[in-house]
CSV table of C-alpha atoms (C1' of nucleotides) in Angstrom, one decimal:
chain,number,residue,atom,x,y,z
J,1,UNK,CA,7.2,-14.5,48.8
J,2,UNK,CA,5.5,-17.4,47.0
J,3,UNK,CA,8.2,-19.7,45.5
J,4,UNK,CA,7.6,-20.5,41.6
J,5,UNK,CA,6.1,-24.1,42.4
J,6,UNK,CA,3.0,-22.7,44.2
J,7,UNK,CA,3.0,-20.3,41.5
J,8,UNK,CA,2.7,-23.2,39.1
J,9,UNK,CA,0.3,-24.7,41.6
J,10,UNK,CA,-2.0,-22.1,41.7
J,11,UNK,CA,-2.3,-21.6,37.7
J,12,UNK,CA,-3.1,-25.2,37.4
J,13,UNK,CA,-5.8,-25.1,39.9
J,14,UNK,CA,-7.1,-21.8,38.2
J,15,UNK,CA,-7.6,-24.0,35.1
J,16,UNK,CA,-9.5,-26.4,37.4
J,17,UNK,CA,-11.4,-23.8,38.4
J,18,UNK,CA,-12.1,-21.5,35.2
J,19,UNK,CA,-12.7,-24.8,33.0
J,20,UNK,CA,-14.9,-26.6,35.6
J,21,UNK,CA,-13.5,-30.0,34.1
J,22,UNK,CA,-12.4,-32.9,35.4
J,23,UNK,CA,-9.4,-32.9,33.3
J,24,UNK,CA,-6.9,-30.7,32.3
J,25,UNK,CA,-4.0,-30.7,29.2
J,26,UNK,CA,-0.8,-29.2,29.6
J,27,UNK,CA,2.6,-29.0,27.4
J,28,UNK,CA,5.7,-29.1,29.7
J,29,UNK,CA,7.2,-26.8,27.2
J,30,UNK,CA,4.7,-24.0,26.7
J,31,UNK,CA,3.9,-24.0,30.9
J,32,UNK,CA,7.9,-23.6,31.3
J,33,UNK,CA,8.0,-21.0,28.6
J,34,UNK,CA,5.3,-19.0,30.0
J,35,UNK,CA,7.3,-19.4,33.7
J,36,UNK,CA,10.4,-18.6,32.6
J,37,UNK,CA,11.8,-21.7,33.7
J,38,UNK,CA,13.4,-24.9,32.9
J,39,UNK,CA,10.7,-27.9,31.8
J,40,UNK,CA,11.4,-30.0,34.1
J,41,UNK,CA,10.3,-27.2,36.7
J,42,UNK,CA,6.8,-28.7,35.8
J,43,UNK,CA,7.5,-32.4,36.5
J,44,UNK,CA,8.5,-31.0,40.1
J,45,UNK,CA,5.2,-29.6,40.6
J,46,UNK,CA,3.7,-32.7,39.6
J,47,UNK,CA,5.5,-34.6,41.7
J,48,UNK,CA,5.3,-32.7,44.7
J,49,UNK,CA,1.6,-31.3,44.5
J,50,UNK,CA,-0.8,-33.3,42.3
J,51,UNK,CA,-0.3,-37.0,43.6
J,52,UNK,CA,-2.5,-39.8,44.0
J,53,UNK,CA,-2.7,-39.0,47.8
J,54,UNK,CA,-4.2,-35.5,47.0
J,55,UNK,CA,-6.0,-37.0,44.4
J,56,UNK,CA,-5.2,-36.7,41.4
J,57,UNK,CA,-3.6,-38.5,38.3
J,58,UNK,CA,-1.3,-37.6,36.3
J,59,UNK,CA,-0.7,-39.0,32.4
J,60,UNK,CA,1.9,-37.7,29.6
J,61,UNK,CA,3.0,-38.9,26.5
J,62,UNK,CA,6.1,-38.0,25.5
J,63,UNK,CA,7.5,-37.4,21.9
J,64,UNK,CA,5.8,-36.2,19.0
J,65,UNK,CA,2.1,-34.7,20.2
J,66,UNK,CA,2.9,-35.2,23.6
J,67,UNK,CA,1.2,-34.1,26.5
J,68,UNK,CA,0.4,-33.9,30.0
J,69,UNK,CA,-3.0,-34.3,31.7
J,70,UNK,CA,-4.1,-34.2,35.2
J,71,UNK,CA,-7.0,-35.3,36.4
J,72,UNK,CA,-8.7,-35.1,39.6
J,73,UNK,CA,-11.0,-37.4,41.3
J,74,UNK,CA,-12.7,-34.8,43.8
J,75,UNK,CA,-13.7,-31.5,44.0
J,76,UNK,CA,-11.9,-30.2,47.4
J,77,UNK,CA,-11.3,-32.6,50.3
J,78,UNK,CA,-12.8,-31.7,53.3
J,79,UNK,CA,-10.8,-30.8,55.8
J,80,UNK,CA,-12.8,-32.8,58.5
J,81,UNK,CA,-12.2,-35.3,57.2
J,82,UNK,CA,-9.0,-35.8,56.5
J,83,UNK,CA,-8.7,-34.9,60.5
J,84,UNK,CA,-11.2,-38.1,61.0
J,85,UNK,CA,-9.3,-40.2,58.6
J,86,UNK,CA,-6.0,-39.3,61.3
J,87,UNK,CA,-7.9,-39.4,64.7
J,88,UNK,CA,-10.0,-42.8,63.4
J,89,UNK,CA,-6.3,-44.8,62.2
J,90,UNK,CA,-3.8,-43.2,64.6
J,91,UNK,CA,-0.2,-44.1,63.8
J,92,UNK,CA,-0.5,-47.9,64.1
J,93,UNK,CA,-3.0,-50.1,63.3
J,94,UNK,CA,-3.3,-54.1,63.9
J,95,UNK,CA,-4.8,-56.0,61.1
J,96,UNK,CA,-7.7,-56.7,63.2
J,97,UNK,CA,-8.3,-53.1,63.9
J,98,UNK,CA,-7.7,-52.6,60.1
J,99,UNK,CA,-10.3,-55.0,59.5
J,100,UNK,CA,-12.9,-53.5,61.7
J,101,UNK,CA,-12.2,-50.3,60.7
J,102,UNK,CA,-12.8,-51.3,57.1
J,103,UNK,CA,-15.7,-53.7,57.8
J,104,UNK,CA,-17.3,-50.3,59.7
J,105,UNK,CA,-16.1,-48.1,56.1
J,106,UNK,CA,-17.9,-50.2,53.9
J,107,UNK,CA,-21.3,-50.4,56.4
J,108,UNK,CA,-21.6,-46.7,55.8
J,109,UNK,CA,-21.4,-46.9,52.0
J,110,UNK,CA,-18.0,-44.9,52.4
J,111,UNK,CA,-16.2,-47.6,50.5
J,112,UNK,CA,-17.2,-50.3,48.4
J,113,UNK,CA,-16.3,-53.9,48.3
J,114,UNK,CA,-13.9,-54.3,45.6
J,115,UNK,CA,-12.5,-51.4,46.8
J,116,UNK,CA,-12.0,-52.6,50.6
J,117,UNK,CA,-10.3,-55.5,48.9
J,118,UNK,CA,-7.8,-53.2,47.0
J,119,UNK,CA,-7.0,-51.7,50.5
J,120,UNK,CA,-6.6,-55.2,52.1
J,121,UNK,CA,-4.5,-56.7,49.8
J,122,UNK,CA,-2.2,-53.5,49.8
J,123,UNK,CA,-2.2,-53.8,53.8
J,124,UNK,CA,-1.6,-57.4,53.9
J,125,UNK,CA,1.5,-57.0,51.2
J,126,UNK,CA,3.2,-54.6,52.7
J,127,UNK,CA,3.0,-56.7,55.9
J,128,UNK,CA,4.6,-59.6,54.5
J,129,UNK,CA,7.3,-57.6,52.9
J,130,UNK,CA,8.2,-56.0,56.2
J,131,UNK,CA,8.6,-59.4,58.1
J,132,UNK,CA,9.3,-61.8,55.2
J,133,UNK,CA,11.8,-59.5,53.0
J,134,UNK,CA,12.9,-56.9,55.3
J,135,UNK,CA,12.4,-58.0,58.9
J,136,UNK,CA,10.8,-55.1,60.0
J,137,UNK,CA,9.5,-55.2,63.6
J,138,UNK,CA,5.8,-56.3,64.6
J,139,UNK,CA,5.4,-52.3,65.8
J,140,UNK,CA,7.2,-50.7,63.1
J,141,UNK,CA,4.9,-53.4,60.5
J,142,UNK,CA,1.4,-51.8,62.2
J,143,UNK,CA,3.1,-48.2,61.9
J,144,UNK,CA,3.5,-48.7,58.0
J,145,UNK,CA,0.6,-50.5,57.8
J,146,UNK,CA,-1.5,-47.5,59.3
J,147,UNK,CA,0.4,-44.7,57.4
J,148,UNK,CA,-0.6,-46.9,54.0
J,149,UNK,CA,-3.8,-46.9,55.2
J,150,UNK,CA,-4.6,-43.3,55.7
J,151,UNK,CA,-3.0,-42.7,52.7
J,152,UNK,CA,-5.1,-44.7,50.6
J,153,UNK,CA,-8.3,-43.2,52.6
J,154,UNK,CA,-7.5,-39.7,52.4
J,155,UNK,CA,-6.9,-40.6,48.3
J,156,UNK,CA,-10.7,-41.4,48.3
J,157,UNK,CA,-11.4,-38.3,49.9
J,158,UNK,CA,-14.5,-40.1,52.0
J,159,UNK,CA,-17.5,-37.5,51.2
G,1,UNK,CA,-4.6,-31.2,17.5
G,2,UNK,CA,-5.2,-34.8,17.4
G,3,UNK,CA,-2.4,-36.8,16.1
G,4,UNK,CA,-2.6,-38.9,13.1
G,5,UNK,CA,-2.3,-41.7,14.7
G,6,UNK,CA,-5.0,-41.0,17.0
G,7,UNK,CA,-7.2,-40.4,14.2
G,8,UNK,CA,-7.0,-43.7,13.0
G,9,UNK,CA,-7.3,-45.3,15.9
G,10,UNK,CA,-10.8,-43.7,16.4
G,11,UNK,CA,-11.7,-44.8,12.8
G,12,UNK,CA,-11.1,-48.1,13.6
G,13,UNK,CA,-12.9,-48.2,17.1
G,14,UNK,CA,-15.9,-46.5,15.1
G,15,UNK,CA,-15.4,-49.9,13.1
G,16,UNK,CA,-15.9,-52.2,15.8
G,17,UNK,CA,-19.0,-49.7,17.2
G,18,UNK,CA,-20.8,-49.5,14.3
G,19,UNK,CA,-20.1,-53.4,13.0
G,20,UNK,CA,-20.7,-54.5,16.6
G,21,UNK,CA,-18.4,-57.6,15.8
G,22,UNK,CA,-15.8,-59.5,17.4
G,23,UNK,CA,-13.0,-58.4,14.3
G,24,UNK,CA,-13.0,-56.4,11.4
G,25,UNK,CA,-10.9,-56.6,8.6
G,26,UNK,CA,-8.8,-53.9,6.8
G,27,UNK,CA,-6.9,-52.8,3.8
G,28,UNK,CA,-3.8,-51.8,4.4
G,29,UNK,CA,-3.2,-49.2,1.6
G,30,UNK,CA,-6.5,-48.4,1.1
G,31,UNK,CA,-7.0,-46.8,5.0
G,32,UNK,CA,-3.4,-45.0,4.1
G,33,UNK,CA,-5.2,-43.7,1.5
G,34,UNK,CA,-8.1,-42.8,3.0
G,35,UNK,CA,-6.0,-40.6,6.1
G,36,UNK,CA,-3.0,-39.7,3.2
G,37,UNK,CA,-0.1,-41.4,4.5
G,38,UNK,CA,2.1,-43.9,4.0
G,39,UNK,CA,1.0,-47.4,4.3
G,40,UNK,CA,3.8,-48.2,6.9
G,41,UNK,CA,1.9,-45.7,9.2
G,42,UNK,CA,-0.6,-48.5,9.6
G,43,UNK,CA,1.6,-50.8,10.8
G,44,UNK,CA,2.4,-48.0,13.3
G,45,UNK,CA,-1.3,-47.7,14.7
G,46,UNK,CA,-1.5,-51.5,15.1
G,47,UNK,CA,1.7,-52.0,17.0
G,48,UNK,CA,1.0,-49.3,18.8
G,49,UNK,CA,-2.7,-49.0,19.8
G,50,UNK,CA,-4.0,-52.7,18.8
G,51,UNK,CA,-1.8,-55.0,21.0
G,52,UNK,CA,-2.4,-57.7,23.2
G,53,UNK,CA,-1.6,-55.6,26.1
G,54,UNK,CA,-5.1,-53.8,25.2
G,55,UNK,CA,-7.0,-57.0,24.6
G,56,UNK,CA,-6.7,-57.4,20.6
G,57,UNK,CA,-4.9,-59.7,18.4
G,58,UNK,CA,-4.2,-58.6,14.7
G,59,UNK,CA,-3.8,-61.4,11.9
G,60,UNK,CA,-3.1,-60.5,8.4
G,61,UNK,CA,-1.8,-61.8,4.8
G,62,UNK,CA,0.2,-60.5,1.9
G,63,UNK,CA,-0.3,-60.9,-1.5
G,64,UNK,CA,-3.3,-61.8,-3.9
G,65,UNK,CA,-6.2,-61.3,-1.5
G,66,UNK,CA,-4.5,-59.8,1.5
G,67,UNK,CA,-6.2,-58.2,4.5
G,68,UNK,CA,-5.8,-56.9,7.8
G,69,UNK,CA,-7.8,-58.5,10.4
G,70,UNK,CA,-8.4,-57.0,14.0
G,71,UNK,CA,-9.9,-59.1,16.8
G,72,UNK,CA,-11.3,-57.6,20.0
G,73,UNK,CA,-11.1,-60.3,22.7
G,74,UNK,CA,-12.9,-60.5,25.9
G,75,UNK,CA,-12.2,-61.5,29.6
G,76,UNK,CA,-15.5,-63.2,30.3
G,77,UNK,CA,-14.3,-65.5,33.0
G,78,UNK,CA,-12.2,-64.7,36.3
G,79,UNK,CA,-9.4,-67.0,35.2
G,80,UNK,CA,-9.1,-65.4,31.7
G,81,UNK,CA,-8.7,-62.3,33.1
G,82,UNK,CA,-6.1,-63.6,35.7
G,83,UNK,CA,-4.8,-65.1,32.6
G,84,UNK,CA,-4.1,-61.8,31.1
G,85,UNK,CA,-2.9,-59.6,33.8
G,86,UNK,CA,-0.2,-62.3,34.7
G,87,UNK,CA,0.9,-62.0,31.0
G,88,UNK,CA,0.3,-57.9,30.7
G,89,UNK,CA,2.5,-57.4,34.0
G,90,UNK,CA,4.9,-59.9,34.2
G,91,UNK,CA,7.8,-60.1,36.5
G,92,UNK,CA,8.7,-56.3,37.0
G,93,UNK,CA,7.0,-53.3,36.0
G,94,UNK,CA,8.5,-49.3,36.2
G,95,UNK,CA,6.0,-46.7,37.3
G,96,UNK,CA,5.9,-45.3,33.5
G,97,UNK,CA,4.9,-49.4,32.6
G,98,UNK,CA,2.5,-49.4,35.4
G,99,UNK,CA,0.6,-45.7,34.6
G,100,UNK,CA,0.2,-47.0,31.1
G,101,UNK,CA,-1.1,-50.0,32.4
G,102,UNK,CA,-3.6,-48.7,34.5
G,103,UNK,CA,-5.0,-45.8,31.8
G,104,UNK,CA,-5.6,-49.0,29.3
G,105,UNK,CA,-7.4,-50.6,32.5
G,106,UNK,CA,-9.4,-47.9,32.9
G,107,UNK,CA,-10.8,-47.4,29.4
G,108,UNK,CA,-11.7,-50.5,29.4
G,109,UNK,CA,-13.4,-50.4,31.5
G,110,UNK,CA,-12.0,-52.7,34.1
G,111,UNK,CA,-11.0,-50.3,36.7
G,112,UNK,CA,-12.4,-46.8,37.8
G,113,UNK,CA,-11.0,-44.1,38.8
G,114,UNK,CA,-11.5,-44.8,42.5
G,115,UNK,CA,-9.9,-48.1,42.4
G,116,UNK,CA,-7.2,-46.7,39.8
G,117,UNK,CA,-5.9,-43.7,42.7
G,118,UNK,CA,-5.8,-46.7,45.1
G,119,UNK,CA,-3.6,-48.5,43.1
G,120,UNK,CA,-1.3,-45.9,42.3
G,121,UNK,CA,-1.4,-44.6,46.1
G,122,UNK,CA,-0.2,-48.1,46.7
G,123,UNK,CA,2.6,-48.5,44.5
G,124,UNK,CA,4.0,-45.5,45.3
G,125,UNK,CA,3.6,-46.0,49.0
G,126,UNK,CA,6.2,-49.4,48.1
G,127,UNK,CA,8.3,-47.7,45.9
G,128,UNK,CA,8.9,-45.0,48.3
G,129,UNK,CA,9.5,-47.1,51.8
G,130,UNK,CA,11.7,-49.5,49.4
G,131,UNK,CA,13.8,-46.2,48.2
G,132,UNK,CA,14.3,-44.2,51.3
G,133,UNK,CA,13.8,-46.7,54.3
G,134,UNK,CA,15.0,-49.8,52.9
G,135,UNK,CA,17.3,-48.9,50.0
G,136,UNK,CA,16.4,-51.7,47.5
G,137,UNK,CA,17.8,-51.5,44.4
G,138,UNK,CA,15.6,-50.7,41.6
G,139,UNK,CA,15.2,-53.4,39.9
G,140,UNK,CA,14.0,-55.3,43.1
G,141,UNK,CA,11.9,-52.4,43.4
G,142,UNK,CA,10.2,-52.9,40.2
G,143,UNK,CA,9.7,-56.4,40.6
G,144,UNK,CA,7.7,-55.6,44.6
G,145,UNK,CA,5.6,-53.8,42.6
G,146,UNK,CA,4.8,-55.9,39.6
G,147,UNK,CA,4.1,-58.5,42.8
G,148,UNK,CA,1.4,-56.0,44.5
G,149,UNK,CA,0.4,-55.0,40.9
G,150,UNK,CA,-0.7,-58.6,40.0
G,151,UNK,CA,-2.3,-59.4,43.7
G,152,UNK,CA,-3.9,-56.0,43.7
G,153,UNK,CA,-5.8,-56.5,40.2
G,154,UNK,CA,-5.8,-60.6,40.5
G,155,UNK,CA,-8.0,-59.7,43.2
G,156,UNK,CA,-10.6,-57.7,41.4
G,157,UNK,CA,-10.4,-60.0,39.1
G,158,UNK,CA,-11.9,-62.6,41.1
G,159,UNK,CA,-14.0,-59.7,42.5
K,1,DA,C1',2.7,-78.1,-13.8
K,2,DC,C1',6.0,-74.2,-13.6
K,3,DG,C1',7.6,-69.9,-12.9
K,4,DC,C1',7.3,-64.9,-13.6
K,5,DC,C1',5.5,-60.8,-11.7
K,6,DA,C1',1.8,-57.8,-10.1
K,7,DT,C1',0.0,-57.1,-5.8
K,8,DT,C1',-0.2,-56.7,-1.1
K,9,DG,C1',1.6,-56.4,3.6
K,10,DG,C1',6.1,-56.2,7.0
K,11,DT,C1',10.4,-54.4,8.9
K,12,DC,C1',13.6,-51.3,10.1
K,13,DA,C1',16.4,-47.4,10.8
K,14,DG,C1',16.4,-42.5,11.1
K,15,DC,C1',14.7,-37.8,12.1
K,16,DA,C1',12.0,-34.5,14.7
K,17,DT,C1',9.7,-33.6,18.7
K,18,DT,C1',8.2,-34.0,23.2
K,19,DA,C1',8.6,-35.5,28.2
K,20,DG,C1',11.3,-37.8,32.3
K,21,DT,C1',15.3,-38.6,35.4
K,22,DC,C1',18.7,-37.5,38.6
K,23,DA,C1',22.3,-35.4,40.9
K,24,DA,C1',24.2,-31.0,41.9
K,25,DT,C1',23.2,-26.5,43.6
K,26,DG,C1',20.5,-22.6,45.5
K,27,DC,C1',18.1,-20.6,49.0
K,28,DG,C1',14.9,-19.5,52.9
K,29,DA,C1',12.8,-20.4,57.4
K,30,DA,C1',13.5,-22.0,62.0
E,1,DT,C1',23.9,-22.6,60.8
E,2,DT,C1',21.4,-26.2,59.4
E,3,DC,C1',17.8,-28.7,57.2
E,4,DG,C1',14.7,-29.4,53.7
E,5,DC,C1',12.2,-27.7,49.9
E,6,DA,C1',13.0,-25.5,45.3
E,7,DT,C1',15.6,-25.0,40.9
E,8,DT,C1',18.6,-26.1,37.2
E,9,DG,C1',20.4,-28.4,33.2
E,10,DA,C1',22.8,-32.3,31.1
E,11,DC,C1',21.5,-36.6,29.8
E,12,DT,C1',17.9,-40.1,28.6
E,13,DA,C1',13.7,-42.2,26.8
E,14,DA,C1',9.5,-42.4,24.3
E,15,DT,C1',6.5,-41.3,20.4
E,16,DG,C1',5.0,-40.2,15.6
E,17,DC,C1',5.9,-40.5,11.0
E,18,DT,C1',8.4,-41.5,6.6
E,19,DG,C1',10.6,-44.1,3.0
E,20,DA,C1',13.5,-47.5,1.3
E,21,DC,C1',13.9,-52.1,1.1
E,22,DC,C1',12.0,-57.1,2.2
E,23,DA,C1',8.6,-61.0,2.0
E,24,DA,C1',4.6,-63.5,0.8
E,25,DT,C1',0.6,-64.8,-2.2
E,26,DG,C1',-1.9,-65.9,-6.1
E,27,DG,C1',-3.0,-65.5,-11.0
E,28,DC,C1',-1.6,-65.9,-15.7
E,29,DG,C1',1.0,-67.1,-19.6
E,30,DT,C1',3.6,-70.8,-21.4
DNA sequence: ACGCCATTGGTCAGCATTAGTCAATGCGAA
DNA sequence: TTCGCATTGACTAATGCTGACCAATGGCGT
């Protein structure tokens, strides 16, 4: 039995599908109505299917005209590579093997350099934090580190 | 349906296009008027759509010969825009502050949407290890990411 | 010069409307 | 049975818009 959320799912990725757009607009209320559920039903959904890391983004304005939009940054994510992406970063990752790896990313055109800085500066904050602020251990810092990491990659869904 | 307020800001925008100026300067009860409101909906449009936080500075004057001027400013060098994302974040930041933040970014042009999902993967990646693993409190949790918020953009800044 | 007053913009509180949050609860698969 | 995803709804927050009231400016009559 599918559960209401992939219900949800599903008729949100129709209107991908049937619009061909990059974008689609939603009201919370309507979508509930037409569910027969409570509104915030939808934010669930949201929250739990269309995140950055799948990528997509998400604005709403609330009040008066509100809305919600979704957007999505790529077609469908390859499957391979998303595999890659795991086998390539493992489950920790040095800041030297970050480096390389990046260095490697932006060689084959897969990333550019402003982005390889975003994903540096991320890494190299959530590093400090752990041994600065929270005094997380070396091992457990290159475990967060890498699961950062192959979060913001898979984001980019490398074509 | 496009709100009201929406309208007007387009009108406006079409202003700056088609003058191709740094400002351009208004009648207050003439534009509410023109759109059939109430003059005070003006006031509305500019504290809501023509603020700093979006790069524009409104200057105006009552009485006799009184006007409404707009200014568009620009970020030409690094350290301006450094500058202005130091004022536009500040010290702490909630997601909703920081989504806002990054849709003005993005129309104007200063981040895509590749960079943008980076970002957002990134803060949420904080705000979720300083929830569940670490149990900050919130407010420290909105002031980690105003911090990776400023170095991530500070950085493209510069890029 | 002075001061009234027409003219022009600003502020604020309130209402309607729309979305977000969070904690309690339900429920299904392992 | 237990664990974790799914669902609910009461409470909260944000936005758009209006209208009554406030403040500033400059010209004109004296």
């Amino acid at each position: 039995m599918a559960s209401l959320t992939r219900v949800i799912e599903n008729y949100i990725n129709n209107l991908f599908s049937e619009m061909d757009e990059q974008a689609v607009s939603l009201r919370r209320k309507e979508l509930a109505e037409i569910f027969g559920c409570v509104p915030s039903q939808i934010n669930y959904v949201l929250r739990s299917r269309f995140t950055p890391e799948r990528g997509y983004i998400v604005e709403s304005q609330r009040g008066g005209h509100g809305y919600i939009r979704i957007f999505r940054l790529c077609y469908d994510i390859p499957e391979e590579r998303i595999n890659h992406i795991e086998e390539i970063v493992g489950d920790a990752v040095t800041d030297q093997e970050a480096k390389r790896l990046l260095t490697s990313l932006q060689e084959r055109g897969m990333i550019d350099s402003r982005e390889r800085i975003l994903i540096e500066v991320a890494l190299r904050h959530a590093d400090e934090l752990g041994s600065s602020e929270f005094d997380v251990s070396p091992y457990k810092r290159n475990a967060i580190q890498a699961e950062l990491l192959k979060r913001m990659l898979r984001s980019l869904a490398l074509a």
